[in-house]
Amino acid sequence: DGIVICENSFTNMSNNCINLPNWSNVEISDNSVEGARMFFYTSGTSGEVTGNEVNDLTFAGILCQNESDLDICNNILNFDELAEGKDYGININNSTAQVSNNSINGSGNVGIAVRNTDTVKVENNTVTNSALCGFIIENSDIELSENSASGAVSAGLHIVDSTVTVKGTSVDD
């Protein structure tokens, strides 16, 4: 089983663009979004999310949870400046993921969150203007390399109950 969602356009979505629980071999690539609550939600899914350009998010970008296994690479996630209740750009919870070369701007809470996992690699991502933190790591054992965070109100990196190796990462006010 597998599913391919590529080269589509989503406009003014009052809810999520794509929900895919419990799929294998998923490819979500080269889609464009102009206005949505959330771009992609998954639980128990494997595959890749690459090359998507998402603008005017009002809640969240990508939520990957409950034993999902995804490559999340080369995506652009921009949040609506005026939206209230914005949360995270990319949230990995209890899953395996490679999160690389993504750009996240204006998330209301956290740019990239990794929780309850030890099989996530986060590298070469740029997070700007998150209302709380650029990166938050909770209850995880991961590596952050060559990332950047700027304009976070509270902290560039927020690490709780985790083992984290941070290499080549820049944090700027």
PDB file of N, CA and C in Angstrom, residues 72-136:
ATOM      1  N   ILE A  72      11.364  14.239   6.445  1.00  0.00           N
ATOM      2  CA  ILE A  72      10.710  15.538   6.286  1.00  0.00           C
ATOM      3  C   ILE A  72      11.800  16.509   5.851  1.00  0.00           C
ATOM      4  N   CYS A  73      11.864  16.782   4.550  1.00  0.00           N
ATOM      5  CA  CYS A  73      13.004  17.499   3.993  1.00  0.00           C
ATOM      6  C   CYS A  73      12.578  18.569   2.986  1.00  0.00           C
ATOM      7  N   ASN A  74      13.324  19.672   2.970  1.00  0.00           N
ATOM      8  CA  ASN A  74      13.198  20.715   1.946  1.00  0.00           C
ATOM      9  C   ASN A  74      11.800  21.328   1.864  1.00  0.00           C
ATOM     10  N   ASN A  75      11.160  21.504   3.015  1.00  0.00           N
ATOM     11  CA  ASN A  75       9.848  22.144   3.055  1.00  0.00           C
ATOM     12  C   ASN A  75       9.976  23.579   3.556  1.00  0.00           C
ATOM     13  N   ILE A  76       9.072  24.429   3.105  1.00  0.00           N
ATOM     14  CA  ILE A  76       8.990  25.811   3.571  1.00  0.00           C
ATOM     15  C   ILE A  76       7.644  25.966   4.263  1.00  0.00           C
ATOM     16  N   LEU A  77       7.683  26.340   5.554  1.00  0.00           N
ATOM     17  CA  LEU A  77       6.464  26.508   6.344  1.00  0.00           C
ATOM     18  C   LEU A  77       6.426  27.926   6.896  1.00  0.00           C
ATOM     19  N   ASN A  78       5.507  28.744   6.390  1.00  0.00           N
ATOM     20  CA  ASN A  78       5.349  30.130   6.833  1.00  0.00           C
ATOM     21  C   ASN A  78       3.989  30.303   7.492  1.00  0.00           C
ATOM     22  N   PHE A  79       3.997  30.920   8.661  1.00  0.00           N
ATOM     23  CA  PHE A  79       2.761  31.116   9.416  1.00  0.00           C
ATOM     24  C   PHE A  79       2.162  32.484   9.152  1.00  0.00           C
ATOM     25  N   ASP A  80       0.841  32.551   9.243  1.00  0.00           N
ATOM     26  CA  ASP A  80       0.092  33.802   9.113  1.00  0.00           C
ATOM     27  C   ASP A  80       0.474  34.698  10.290  1.00  0.00           C
ATOM     28  N   GLU A  81       0.957  35.887  10.003  1.00  0.00           N
ATOM     29  CA  GLU A  81       1.406  36.803  11.055  1.00  0.00           C
ATOM     30  C   GLU A  81       0.291  37.194  12.020  1.00  0.00           C
ATOM     31  N   LEU A  82      -0.941  37.245  11.566  1.00  0.00           N
ATOM     32  CA  LEU A  82      -2.043  37.734  12.388  1.00  0.00           C
ATOM     33  C   LEU A  82      -2.813  36.629  13.111  1.00  0.00           C
ATOM     34  N   ALA A  83      -2.550  35.383  12.806  1.00  0.00           N
ATOM     35  CA  ALA A  83      -3.313  34.280  13.401  1.00  0.00           C
ATOM     36  C   ALA A  83      -3.009  34.135  14.888  1.00  0.00           C
ATOM     37  N   GLU A  84      -4.036  33.873  15.675  1.00  0.00           N
ATOM     38  CA  GLU A  84      -3.874  33.589  17.099  1.00  0.00           C
ATOM     39  C   GLU A  84      -3.918  32.079  17.297  1.00  0.00           C
ATOM     40  N   GLY A  85      -3.242  31.577  18.323  1.00  0.00           N
ATOM     41  CA  GLY A  85      -3.272  30.147  18.610  1.00  0.00           C
ATOM     42  C   GLY A  85      -2.328  29.317  17.764  1.00  0.00           C
ATOM     43  N   LYS A  86      -1.329  29.955  17.140  1.00  0.00           N
ATOM     44  CA  LYS A  86      -0.355  29.211  16.346  1.00  0.00           C
ATOM     45  C   LYS A  86       0.473  28.325  17.282  1.00  0.00           C
ATOM     46  N   ASP A  87       0.900  27.157  16.788  1.00  0.00           N
ATOM     47  CA  ASP A  87       1.618  26.231  17.647  1.00  0.00           C
ATOM     48  C   ASP A  87       3.010  25.929  17.100  1.00  0.00           C
ATOM     49  N   TYR A  88       3.231  24.838  16.417  1.00  0.00           N
ATOM     50  CA  TYR A  88       4.561  24.379  16.032  1.00  0.00           C
ATOM     51  C   TYR A  88       4.692  24.287  14.515  1.00  0.00           C
ATOM     52  N   GLY A  89       5.930  24.338  14.051  1.00  0.00           N
ATOM     53  CA  GLY A  89       6.197  24.122  12.636  1.00  0.00           C
ATOM     54  C   GLY A  89       6.221  22.635  12.317  1.00  0.00           C
ATOM     55  N   ILE A  90       7.124  21.893  12.971  1.00  0.00           N
ATOM     56  CA  ILE A  90       7.222  20.442  12.814  1.00  0.00           C
ATOM     57  C   ILE A  90       7.264  19.841  14.208  1.00  0.00           C
ATOM     58  N   ASN A  91       6.400  18.869  14.467  1.00  0.00           N
ATOM     59  CA  ASN A  91       6.328  18.214  15.772  1.00  0.00           C
ATOM     60  C   ASN A  91       6.460  16.710  15.564  1.00  0.00           C
ATOM     61  N   ILE A  92       7.526  16.132  16.097  1.00  0.00           N
ATOM     62  CA  ILE A  92       7.777  14.691  16.018  1.00  0.00           C
ATOM     63  C   ILE A  92       7.559  14.123  17.412  1.00  0.00           C
ATOM     64  N   ASN A  93       6.621  13.191  17.568  1.00  0.00           N
ATOM     65  CA  ASN A  93       6.311  12.631  18.875  1.00  0.00           C
ATOM     66  C   ASN A  93       6.236  11.106  18.774  1.00  0.00           C
ATOM     67  N   ASN A  94       7.104  10.424  19.519  1.00  0.00           N
ATOM     68  CA  ASN A  94       7.091   8.965  19.569  1.00  0.00           C
ATOM     69  C   ASN A  94       7.202   8.361  18.169  1.00  0.00           C
ATOM     70  N   SER A  95       8.111   8.880  17.368  1.00  0.00           N
ATOM     71  CA  SER A  95       8.266   8.457  15.970  1.00  0.00           C
ATOM     72  C   SER A  95       9.725   8.512  15.542  1.00  0.00           C
ATOM     73  N   THR A  96       9.985   7.993  14.368  1.00  0.00           N
ATOM     74  CA  THR A  96      11.304   8.051  13.744  1.00  0.00           C
ATOM     75  C   THR A  96      11.231   9.076  12.620  1.00  0.00           C
ATOM     76  N   ALA A  97      12.265   9.929  12.526  1.00  0.00           N
ATOM     77  CA  ALA A  97      12.227  10.926  11.452  1.00  0.00           C
ATOM     78  C   ALA A  97      13.619  11.449  11.136  1.00  0.00           C
ATOM     79  N   GLN A  98      13.785  11.841   9.899  1.00  0.00           N
ATOM     80  CA  GLN A  98      14.925  12.625   9.436  1.00  0.00           C
ATOM     81  C   GLN A  98      14.324  13.983   9.071  1.00  0.00           C
ATOM     82  N   VAL A  99      14.697  15.029   9.804  1.00  0.00           N
ATOM     83  CA  VAL A  99      14.149  16.364   9.586  1.00  0.00           C
ATOM     84  C   VAL A  99      15.294  17.241   9.097  1.00  0.00           C
ATOM     85  N   SER A 100      15.301  17.575   7.794  1.00  0.00           N
ATOM     86  CA  SER A 100      16.451  18.304   7.270  1.00  0.00           C
ATOM     87  C   SER A 100      16.064  19.317   6.190  1.00  0.00           C
ATOM     88  N   ASN A 101      16.836  20.399   6.170  1.00  0.00           N
ATOM     89  CA  ASN A 101      16.727  21.445   5.143  1.00  0.00           C
ATOM     90  C   ASN A 101      15.340  22.065   5.047  1.00  0.00           C
ATOM     91  N   ASN A 102      14.671  22.213   6.185  1.00  0.00           N
ATOM     92  CA  ASN A 102      13.372  22.872   6.217  1.00  0.00           C
ATOM     93  C   ASN A 102      13.528  24.309   6.684  1.00  0.00           C
ATOM     94  N   SER A 103      12.620  25.158   6.258  1.00  0.00           N
ATOM     95  CA  SER A 103      12.588  26.549   6.674  1.00  0.00           C
ATOM     96  C   SER A 103      11.238  26.813   7.324  1.00  0.00           C
ATOM     97  N   ILE A 104      11.271  27.312   8.564  1.00  0.00           N
ATOM     98  CA  ILE A 104      10.037  27.568   9.314  1.00  0.00           C
ATOM     99  C   ILE A 104      10.081  29.007   9.807  1.00  0.00           C
ATOM    100  N   ASN A 105       9.031  29.765   9.506  1.00  0.00           N
ATOM    101  CA  ASN A 105       8.996  31.164   9.902  1.00  0.00           C
ATOM    102  C   ASN A 105       7.681  31.499  10.601  1.00  0.00           C
ATOM    103  N   GLY A 106       7.797  32.075  11.808  1.00  0.00           N
ATOM    104  CA  GLY A 106       6.650  32.653  12.487  1.00  0.00           C
ATOM    105  C   GLY A 106       5.749  31.697  13.234  1.00  0.00           C
ATOM    106  N   SER A 107       6.264  30.521  13.626  1.00  0.00           N
ATOM    107  CA  SER A 107       5.412  29.607  14.402  1.00  0.00           C
ATOM    108  C   SER A 107       5.075  30.245  15.744  1.00  0.00           C
ATOM    109  N   GLY A 108       3.899  29.969  16.235  1.00  0.00           N
ATOM    110  CA  GLY A 108       3.440  30.619  17.452  1.00  0.00           C
ATOM    111  C   GLY A 108       4.035  30.055  18.718  1.00  0.00           C
ATOM    112  N   ASN A 109       4.564  28.850  18.662  1.00  0.00           N
ATOM    113  CA  ASN A 109       5.093  28.224  19.851  1.00  0.00           C
ATOM    114  C   ASN A 109       6.536  27.782  19.604  1.00  0.00           C
ATOM    115  N   VAL A 110       6.726  26.720  18.831  1.00  0.00           N
ATOM    116  CA  VAL A 110       8.038  26.121  18.620  1.00  0.00           C
ATOM    117  C   VAL A 110       8.247  25.862  17.133  1.00  0.00           C
ATOM    118  N   GLY A 111       9.448  26.105  16.660  1.00  0.00           N
ATOM    119  CA  GLY A 111       9.768  25.802  15.270  1.00  0.00           C
ATOM    120  C   GLY A 111       9.774  24.304  15.024  1.00  0.00           C
ATOM    121  N   ILE A 112      10.664  23.574  15.730  1.00  0.00           N
ATOM    122  CA  ILE A 112      10.734  22.118  15.612  1.00  0.00           C
ATOM    123  C   ILE A 112      10.738  21.517  17.006  1.00  0.00           C
ATOM    124  N   ALA A 113       9.793  20.614  17.258  1.00  0.00           N
ATOM    125  CA  ALA A 113       9.682  19.921  18.544  1.00  0.00           C
ATOM    126  C   ALA A 113       9.923  18.432  18.332  1.00  0.00           C
ATOM    127  N   VAL A 114      10.744  17.845  19.210  1.00  0.00           N
ATOM    128  CA  VAL A 114      10.982  16.407  19.192  1.00  0.00           C
ATOM    129  C   VAL A 114      10.700  15.899  20.599  1.00  0.00           C
ATOM    130  N   ARG A 115       9.771  14.940  20.697  1.00  0.00           N
ATOM    131  CA  ARG A 115       9.346  14.452  22.009  1.00  0.00           C
ATOM    132  C   ARG A 115       9.284  12.922  22.026  1.00  0.00           C
ATOM    133  N   ASN A 116       9.771  12.343  23.107  1.00  0.00           N
ATOM    134  CA  ASN A 116       9.580  10.923  23.393  1.00  0.00           C
ATOM    135  C   ASN A 116      10.113  10.003  22.307  1.00  0.00           C
ATOM    136  N   THR A 117      11.346  10.234  21.875  1.00  0.00           N
ATOM    137  CA  THR A 117      11.922   9.402  20.828  1.00  0.00           C
ATOM    138  C   THR A 117      13.440   9.399  20.913  1.00  0.00           C
ATOM    139  N   ASP A 118      14.056   8.417  20.303  1.00  0.00           N
ATOM    140  CA  ASP A 118      15.515   8.406  20.219  1.00  0.00           C
ATOM    141  C   ASP A 118      15.979   8.098  18.800  1.00  0.00           C
ATOM    142  N   THR A 119      15.099   8.248  17.845  1.00  0.00           N
ATOM    143  CA  THR A 119      15.444   7.937  16.460  1.00  0.00           C
ATOM    144  C   THR A 119      15.098   9.093  15.525  1.00  0.00           C
ATOM    145  N   VAL A 120      15.533  10.286  15.908  1.00  0.00           N
ATOM    146  CA  VAL A 120      15.282  11.467  15.084  1.00  0.00           C
ATOM    147  C   VAL A 120      16.609  12.184  14.858  1.00  0.00           C
ATOM    148  N   LYS A 121      16.838  12.588  13.627  1.00  0.00           N
ATOM    149  CA  LYS A 121      17.996  13.405  13.288  1.00  0.00           C
ATOM    150  C   LYS A 121      17.466  14.727  12.741  1.00  0.00           C
ATOM    151  N   VAL A 122      17.950  15.831  13.302  1.00  0.00           N
ATOM    152  CA  VAL A 122      17.501  17.171  12.916  1.00  0.00           C
ATOM    153  C   VAL A 122      18.729  17.932  12.419  1.00  0.00           C
ATOM    154  N   GLU A 123      18.764  18.232  11.097  1.00  0.00           N
ATOM    155  CA  GLU A 123      19.957  18.892  10.567  1.00  0.00           C
ATOM    156  C   GLU A 123      19.616  19.886   9.451  1.00  0.00           C
ATOM    157  N   ASN A 124      20.382  20.964   9.438  1.00  0.00           N
ATOM    158  CA  ASN A 124      20.308  21.988   8.384  1.00  0.00           C
ATOM    159  C   ASN A 124      18.928  22.634   8.255  1.00  0.00           C
ATOM    160  N   ASN A 125      18.262  22.857   9.370  1.00  0.00           N
ATOM    161  CA  ASN A 125      16.965  23.535   9.359  1.00  0.00           C
ATOM    162  C   ASN A 125      17.147  24.980   9.817  1.00  0.00           C
ATOM    163  N   THR A 126      16.276  25.854   9.322  1.00  0.00           N
ATOM    164  CA  THR A 126      16.294  27.259   9.708  1.00  0.00           C
ATOM    165  C   THR A 126      14.942  27.609  10.318  1.00  0.00           C
ATOM    166  N   VAL A 127      14.968  28.108  11.546  1.00  0.00           N
ATOM    167  CA  VAL A 127      13.748  28.509  12.241  1.00  0.00           C
ATOM    168  C   VAL A 127      13.877  29.986  12.590  1.00  0.00           C
ATOM    169  N   THR A 128      12.912  30.798  12.146  1.00  0.00           N
ATOM    170  CA  THR A 128      12.930  32.225  12.450  1.00  0.00           C
ATOM    171  C   THR A 128      11.612  32.657  13.080  1.00  0.00           C
ATOM    172  N   ASN A 129      11.725  33.569  14.030  1.00  0.00           N
ATOM    173  CA  ASN A 129      10.579  34.263  14.629  1.00  0.00           C
ATOM    174  C   ASN A 129       9.529  33.340  15.245  1.00  0.00           C
ATOM    175  N   SER A 130       9.984  32.317  15.972  1.00  0.00           N
ATOM    176  CA  SER A 130       9.043  31.500  16.750  1.00  0.00           C
ATOM    177  C   SER A 130       8.712  32.248  18.030  1.00  0.00           C
ATOM    178  N   ALA A 131       7.454  32.215  18.419  1.00  0.00           N
ATOM    179  CA  ALA A 131       7.035  32.982  19.587  1.00  0.00           C
ATOM    180  C   ALA A 131       7.635  32.450  20.886  1.00  0.00           C
ATOM    181  N   LEU A 132       7.981  31.158  20.947  1.00  0.00           N
ATOM    182  CA  LEU A 132       8.540  30.610  22.171  1.00  0.00           C
ATOM    183  C   LEU A 132       9.988  30.134  21.962  1.00  0.00           C
ATOM    184  N   CYS A 133      10.179  29.022  21.269  1.00  0.00           N
ATOM    185  CA  CYS A 133      11.506  28.419  21.094  1.00  0.00           C
ATOM    186  C   CYS A 133      11.761  28.048  19.639  1.00  0.00           C
ATOM    187  N   GLY A 134      13.013  28.090  19.262  1.00  0.00           N
ATOM    188  CA  GLY A 134      13.383  27.589  17.945  1.00  0.00           C
ATOM    189  C   GLY A 134      13.251  26.073  17.894  1.00  0.00           C
ATOM    190  N   PHE A 135      13.883  25.396  18.876  1.00  0.00           N
ATOM    191  CA  PHE A 135      13.866  23.937  18.953  1.00  0.00           C
ATOM    192  C   PHE A 135      13.565  23.521  20.382  1.00  0.00           C
ATOM    193  N   ILE A 136      12.682  22.553  20.551  1.00  0.00           N
ATOM    194  CA  ILE A 136      12.435  21.986  21.871  1.00  0.00           C
ATOM    195  C   ILE A 136      12.591  20.474  21.786  1.00  0.00           C
TER     196      ILE A 136
END
